Short mmCIF file of C-alpha atoms in Angstrom, two decimals:
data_model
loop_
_atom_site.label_atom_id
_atom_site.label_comp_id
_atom_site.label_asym_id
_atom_site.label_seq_id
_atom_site.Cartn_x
_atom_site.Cartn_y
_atom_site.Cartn_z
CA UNK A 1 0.00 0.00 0.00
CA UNK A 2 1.27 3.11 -1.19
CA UNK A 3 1.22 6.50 1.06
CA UNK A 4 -0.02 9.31 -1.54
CA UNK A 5 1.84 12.81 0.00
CA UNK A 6 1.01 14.43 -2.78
CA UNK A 7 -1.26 17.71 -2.27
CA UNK A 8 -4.76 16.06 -3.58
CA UNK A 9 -4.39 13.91 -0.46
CA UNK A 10 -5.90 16.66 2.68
CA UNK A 11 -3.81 16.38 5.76
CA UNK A 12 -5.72 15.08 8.75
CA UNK A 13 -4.89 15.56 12.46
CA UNK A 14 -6.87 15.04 15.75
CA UNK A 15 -6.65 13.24 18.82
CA UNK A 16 -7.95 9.66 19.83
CA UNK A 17 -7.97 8.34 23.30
CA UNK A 18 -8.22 4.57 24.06
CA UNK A 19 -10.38 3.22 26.81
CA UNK A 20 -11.45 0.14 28.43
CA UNK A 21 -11.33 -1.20 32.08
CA UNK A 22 -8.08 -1.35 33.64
CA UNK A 23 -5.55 -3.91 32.54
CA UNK A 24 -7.22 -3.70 28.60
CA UNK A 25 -3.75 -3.49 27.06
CA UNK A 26 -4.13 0.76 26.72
CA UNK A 27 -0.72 2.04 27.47
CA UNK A 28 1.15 -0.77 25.66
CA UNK A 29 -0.88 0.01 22.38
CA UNK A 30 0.04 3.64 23.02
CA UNK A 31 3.55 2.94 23.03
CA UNK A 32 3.98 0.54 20.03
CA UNK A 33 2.12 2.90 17.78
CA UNK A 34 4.24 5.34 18.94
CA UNK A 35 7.06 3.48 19.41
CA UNK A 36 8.96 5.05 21.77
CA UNK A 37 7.74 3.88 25.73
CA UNK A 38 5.49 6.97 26.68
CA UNK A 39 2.93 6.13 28.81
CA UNK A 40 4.05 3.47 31.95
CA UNK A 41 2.60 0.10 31.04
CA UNK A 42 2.42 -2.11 33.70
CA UNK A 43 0.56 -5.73 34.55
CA UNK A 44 -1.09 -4.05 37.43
CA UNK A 45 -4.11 -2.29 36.43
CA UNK A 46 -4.84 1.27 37.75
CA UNK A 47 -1.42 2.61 36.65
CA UNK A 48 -2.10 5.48 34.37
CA UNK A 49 -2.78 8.66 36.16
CA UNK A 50 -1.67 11.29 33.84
CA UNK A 51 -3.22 11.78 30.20
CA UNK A 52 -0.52 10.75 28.66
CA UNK A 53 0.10 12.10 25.16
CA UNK A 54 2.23 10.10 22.09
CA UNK A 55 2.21 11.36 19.02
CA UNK A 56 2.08 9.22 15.76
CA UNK A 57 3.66 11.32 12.35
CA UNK A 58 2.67 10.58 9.55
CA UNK A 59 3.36 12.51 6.07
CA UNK A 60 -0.73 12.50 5.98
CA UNK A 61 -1.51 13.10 9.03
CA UNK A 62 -0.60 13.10 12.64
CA UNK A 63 -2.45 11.50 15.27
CA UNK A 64 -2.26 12.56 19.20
CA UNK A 65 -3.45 9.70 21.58
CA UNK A 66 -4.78 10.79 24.85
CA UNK A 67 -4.30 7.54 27.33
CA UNK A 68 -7.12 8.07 29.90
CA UNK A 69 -6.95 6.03 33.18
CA UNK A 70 -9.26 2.63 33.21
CA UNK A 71 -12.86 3.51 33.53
CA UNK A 72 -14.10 1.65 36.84
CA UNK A 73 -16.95 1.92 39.16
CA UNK A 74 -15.34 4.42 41.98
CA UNK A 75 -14.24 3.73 45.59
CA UNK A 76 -12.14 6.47 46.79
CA UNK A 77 -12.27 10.00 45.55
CA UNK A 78 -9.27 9.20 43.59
CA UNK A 79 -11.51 7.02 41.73
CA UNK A 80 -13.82 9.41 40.96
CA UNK A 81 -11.58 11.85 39.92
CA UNK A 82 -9.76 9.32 37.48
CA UNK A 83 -13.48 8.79 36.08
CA UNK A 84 -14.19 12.56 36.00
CA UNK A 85 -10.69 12.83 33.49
CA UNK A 86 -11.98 9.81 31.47
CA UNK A 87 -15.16 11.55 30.50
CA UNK A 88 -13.71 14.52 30.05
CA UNK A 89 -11.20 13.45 27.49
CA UNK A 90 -13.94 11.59 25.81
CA UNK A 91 -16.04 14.23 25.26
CA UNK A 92 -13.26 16.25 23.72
CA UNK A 93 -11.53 13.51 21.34
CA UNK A 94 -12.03 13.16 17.64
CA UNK A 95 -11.96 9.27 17.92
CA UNK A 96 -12.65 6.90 20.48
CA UNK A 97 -10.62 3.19 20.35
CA UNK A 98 -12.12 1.12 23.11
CA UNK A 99 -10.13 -1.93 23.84
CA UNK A 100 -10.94 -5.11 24.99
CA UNK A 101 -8.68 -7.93 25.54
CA UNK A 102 -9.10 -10.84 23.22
CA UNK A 103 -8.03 -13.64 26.20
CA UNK A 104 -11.20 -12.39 28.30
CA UNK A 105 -15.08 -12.43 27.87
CA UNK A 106 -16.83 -9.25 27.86
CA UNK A 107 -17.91 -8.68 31.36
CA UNK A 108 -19.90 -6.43 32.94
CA UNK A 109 -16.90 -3.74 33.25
CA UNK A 110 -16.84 -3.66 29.40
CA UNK A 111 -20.79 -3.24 29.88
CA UNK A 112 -20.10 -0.50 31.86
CA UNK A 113 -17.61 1.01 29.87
CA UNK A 114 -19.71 0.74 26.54
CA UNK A 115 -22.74 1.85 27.95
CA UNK A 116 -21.17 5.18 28.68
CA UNK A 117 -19.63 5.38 24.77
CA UNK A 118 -23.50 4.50 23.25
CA UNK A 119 -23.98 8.14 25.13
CA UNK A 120 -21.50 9.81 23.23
CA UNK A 121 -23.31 10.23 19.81
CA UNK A 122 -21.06 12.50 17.44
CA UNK A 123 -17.85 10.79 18.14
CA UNK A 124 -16.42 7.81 15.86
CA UNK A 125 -15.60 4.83 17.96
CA UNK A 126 -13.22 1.80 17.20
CA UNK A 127 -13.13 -1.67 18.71
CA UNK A 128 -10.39 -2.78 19.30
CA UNK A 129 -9.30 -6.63 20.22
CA UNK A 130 -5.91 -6.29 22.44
CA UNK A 131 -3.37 -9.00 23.08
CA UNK A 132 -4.69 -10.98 20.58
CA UNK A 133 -1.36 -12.95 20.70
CA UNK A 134 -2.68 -14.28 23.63
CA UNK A 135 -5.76 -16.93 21.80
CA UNK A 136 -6.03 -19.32 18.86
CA UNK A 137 -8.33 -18.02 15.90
CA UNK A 138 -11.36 -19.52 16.98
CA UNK A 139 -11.47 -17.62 20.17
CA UNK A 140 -10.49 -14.50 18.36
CA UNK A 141 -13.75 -14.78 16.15
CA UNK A 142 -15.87 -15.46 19.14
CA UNK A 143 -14.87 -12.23 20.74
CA UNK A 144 -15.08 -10.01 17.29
CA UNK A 145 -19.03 -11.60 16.85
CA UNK A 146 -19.40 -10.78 20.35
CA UNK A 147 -18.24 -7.18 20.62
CA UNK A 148 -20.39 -6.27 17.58
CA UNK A 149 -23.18 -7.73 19.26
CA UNK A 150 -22.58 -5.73 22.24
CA UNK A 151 -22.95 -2.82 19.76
CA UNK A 152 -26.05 -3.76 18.26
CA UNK A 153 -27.40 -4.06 21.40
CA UNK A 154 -26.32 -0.54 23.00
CA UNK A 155 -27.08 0.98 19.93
CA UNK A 156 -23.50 1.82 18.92
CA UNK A 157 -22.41 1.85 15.22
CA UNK A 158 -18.31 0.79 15.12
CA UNK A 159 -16.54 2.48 12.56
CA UNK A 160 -13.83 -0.54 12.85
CA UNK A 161 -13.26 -3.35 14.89
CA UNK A 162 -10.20 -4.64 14.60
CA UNK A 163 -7.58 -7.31 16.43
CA UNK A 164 -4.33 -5.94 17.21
CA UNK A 165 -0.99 -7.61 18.85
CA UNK A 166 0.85 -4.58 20.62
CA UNK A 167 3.47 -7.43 21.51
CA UNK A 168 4.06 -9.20 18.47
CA UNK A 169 3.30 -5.68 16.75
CA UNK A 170 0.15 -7.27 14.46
CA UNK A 171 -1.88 -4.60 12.50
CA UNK A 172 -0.65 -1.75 14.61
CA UNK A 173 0.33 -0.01 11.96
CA UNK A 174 -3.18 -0.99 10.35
CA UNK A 175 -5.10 0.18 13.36
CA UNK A 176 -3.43 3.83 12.25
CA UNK A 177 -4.16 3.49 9.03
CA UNK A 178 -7.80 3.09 10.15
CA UNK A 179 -7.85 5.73 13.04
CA UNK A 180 -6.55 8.34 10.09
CA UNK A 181 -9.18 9.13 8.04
CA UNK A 182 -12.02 9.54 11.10
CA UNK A 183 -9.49 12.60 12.34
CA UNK A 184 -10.67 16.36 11.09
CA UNK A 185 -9.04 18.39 8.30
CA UNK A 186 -5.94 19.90 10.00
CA UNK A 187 -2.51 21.29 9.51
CA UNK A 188 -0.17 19.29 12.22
CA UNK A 189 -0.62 20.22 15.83
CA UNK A 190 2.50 19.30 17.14
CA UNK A 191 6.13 19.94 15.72
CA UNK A 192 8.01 16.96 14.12
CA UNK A 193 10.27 15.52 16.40
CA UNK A 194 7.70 15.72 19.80
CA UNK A 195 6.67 12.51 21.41
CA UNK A 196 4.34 13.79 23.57
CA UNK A 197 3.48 17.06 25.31
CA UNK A 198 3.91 15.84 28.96
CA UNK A 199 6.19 18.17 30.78
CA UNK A 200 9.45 16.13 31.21
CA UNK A 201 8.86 15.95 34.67
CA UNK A 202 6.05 13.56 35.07
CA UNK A 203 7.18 11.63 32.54
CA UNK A 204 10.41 11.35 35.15
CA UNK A 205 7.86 10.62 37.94
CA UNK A 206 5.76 8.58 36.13
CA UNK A 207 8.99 5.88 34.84
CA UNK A 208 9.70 6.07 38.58
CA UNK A 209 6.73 5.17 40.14
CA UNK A 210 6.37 2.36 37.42
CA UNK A 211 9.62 0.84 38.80
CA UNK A 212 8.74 1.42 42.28
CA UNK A 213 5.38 -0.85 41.27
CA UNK A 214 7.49 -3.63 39.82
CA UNK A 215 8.81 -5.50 42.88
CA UNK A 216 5.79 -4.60 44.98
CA UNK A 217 2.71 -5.85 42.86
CA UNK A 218 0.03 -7.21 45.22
CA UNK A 219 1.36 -5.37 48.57
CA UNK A 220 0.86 -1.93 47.35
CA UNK A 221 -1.56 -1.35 44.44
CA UNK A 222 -2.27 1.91 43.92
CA UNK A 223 -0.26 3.75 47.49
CA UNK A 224 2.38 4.84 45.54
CA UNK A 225 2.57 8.73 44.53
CA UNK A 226 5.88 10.16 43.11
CA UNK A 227 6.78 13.50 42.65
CA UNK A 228 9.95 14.86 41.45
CA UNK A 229 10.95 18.02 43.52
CA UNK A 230 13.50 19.40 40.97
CA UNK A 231 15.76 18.63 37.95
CA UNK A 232 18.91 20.71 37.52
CA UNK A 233 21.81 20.23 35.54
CA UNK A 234 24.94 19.56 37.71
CA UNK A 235 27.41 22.97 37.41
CA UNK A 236 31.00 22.71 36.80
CA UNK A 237 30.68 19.88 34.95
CA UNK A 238 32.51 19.53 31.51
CA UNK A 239 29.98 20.02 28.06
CA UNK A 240 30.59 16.88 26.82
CA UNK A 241 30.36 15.53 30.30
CA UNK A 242 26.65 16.82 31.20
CA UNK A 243 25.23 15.24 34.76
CA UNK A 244 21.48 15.83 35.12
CA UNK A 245 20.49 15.78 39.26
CA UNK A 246 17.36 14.86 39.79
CA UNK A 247 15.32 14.70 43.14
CA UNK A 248 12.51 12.55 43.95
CA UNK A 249 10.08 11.46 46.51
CA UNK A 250 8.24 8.65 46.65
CA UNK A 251 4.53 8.73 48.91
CA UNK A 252 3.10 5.98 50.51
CA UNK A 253 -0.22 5.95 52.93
CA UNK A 254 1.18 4.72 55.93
CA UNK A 255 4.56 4.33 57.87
CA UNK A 256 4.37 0.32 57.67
CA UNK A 257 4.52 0.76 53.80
CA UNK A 258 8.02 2.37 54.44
CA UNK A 259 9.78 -0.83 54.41
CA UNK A 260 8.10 -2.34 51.85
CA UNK A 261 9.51 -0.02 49.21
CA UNK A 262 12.82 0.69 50.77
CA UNK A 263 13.50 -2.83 51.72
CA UNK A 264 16.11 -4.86 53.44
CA UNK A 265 19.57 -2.66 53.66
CA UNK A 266 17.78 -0.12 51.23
CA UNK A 267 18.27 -2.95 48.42
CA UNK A 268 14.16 -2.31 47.10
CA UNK A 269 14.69 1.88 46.56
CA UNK A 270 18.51 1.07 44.72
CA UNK A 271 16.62 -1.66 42.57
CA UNK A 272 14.17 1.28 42.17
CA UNK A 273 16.84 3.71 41.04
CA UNK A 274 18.96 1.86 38.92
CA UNK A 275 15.97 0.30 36.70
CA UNK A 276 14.33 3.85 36.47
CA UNK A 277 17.42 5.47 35.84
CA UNK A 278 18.38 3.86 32.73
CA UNK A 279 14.71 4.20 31.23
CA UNK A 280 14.84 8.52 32.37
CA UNK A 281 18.60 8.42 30.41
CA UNK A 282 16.76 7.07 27.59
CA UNK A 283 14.14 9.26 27.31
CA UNK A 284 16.20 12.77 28.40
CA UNK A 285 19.41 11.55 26.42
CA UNK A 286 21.71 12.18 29.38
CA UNK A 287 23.73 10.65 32.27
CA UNK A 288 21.42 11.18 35.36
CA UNK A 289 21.77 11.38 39.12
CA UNK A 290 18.65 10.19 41.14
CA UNK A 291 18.30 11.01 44.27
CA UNK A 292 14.88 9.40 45.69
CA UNK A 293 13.82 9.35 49.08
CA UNK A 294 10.51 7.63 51.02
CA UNK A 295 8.20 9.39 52.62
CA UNK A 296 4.51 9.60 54.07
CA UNK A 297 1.46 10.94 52.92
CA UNK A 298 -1.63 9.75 54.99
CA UNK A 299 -4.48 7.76 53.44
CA UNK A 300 -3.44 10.70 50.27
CA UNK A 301 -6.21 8.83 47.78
CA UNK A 302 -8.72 9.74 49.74
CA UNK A 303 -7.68 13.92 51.22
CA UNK A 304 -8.33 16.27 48.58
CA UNK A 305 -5.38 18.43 49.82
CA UNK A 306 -2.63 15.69 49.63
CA UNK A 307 -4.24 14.94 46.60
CA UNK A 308 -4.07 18.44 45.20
CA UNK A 309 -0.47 18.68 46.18
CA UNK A 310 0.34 15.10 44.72
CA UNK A 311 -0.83 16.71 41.36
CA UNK A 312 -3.97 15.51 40.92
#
């Protein structure tokens, strides 16, 4: 298939967010149509805090994708807030891709999710069939007949439904190639060479707090808050010989947490700092010194002042 640039050929560009309950396979599509890691992925669901923003170029067209946090029925008033950005971005997207993961039946959180979307009249919406690496091709078709079906039934038209490997990169680049032509008429929104318009910042917080998740899946879900105090270049050091110092704390709930994350001799928060380290080099191009330290927020999920000054 051949990419027409020439001028007869309008140049789209818009945003599309994906959604689906936590865990769907969001943030790892983001990043392989991107492909450069932007958003944290993670096997523990409830990850994504920020709107994360990665930008696909195209000669035709250039598409922004807004990754909301899951959609799920709220507990704390963290949850509610999360659900208050999700339908915020959806109202103000040109495309919707809701994902659902091929190796799962539709349950009542897709339900939930859907029934929201058949509310949202004017706005395209995509189905899209994650991890689809994960089933044989029998199971595959059961889940495409069943997800239109769930559309018939909620009274929502998909413009595509389509399987998609993120992993074994199947039809990502198809899934663009689709998502394209629903976008508006538009000259490009963002310059060339940008990734996504996240301040660099949380992006640093955000690789952080995805490390600090890895060794600590099922003790601490969703305590873990990071915010990076400051990022300076180190002086006196040599041009070709830049040091970036960076400064970081981690929040937790509660003071038993503590030594979860720092853990025995401090070995937890060094595993911490050398993984996330090497992933903030790659993404800021330079040698960095991270400094993180541990400290205590109370119950912060559910105070709207620790969760004001936590950046939400």
């Amino acid at each position: 298939m051949s990419v027409r640039t020439d001028s007869s050929v309008p140049h789209r560009a818009g945003f599309a967010c994906f959604v689906g309950r936590p865990n769907a396979g969001k943030s790892t599509l983001t990043n392989a149509l991107v492909g450069t890691k932007v958003a944290i992925t993670s096997n523990r669901p409830q990850t994504t805090r920020h709107t994360v923003r990665g930008i696909v170029h195209r000669p035709e067209a250039q598409l922004v994708l807004v990754d909301t946090p899951g959609l799920h029925k709220p507990r704390t008033l963290l949850g509610e807030r999360l659900n208050d950005v999700v339908r915020t971005t959806w109202a103000e997207v040109d495309v919707i891709g809701f994902c659902l993961p091929a190796d799962q039946k539709l349950g009542p959180g897709d339900r939930y999710i859907a029934t929201e979307l058949a509310g949202i009249k004017k706005t395209p919406k995509v189905a899209i069939v994650t991890k689809t690496d994960l089933v044989d091709s029998k199971a595959l078709a059961t889940q495409l007949i069943a997800i239109d079906q769930l559309g018939k039934e909620l009274g929502i038209e998909w413009a595509e439904i389509i399987p998609v490997s993120a992993v074994g990169d199947k039809q990502v680049s198809l899934l663009a190639d689709l998502l394209v032509p629903l976008l508006p008429e538009s000259p490009a929104l963002y310059p060339e060479g940008d990734l996504t318009d996240e301040p660099e910042q949380v992006m640093v917080a955000e690789l952080i707090r995805e490390a600090a998740l890895e060794g600590v899946r099922d003790e601490l879900p969703h305590s873990i808050a990071v915010v990076v105090e400051e990022m300076l270049p180190r002086e006196d050091r040599p041009a070709d010989r830049p040091l970036l110092d960076i400064h970081a704390n981690v929040y937790i709930e509660r003071p038993s947490q503590k030594g979860i994350i720092i853990g025995p001799k401090g070995k937890r928060l060094k595993e911490v700092g050398v993984k996330s380290r090497k992933h903030i080099e790659a993404l800021l191009g330079t040698p960095v010194f991270l400094d993180l330290h541990v400290k205590v927020a109370k119950d912060w999920q559910r105070d709207p002042k620790q969760l004001r000054k936590l950046g939400f």
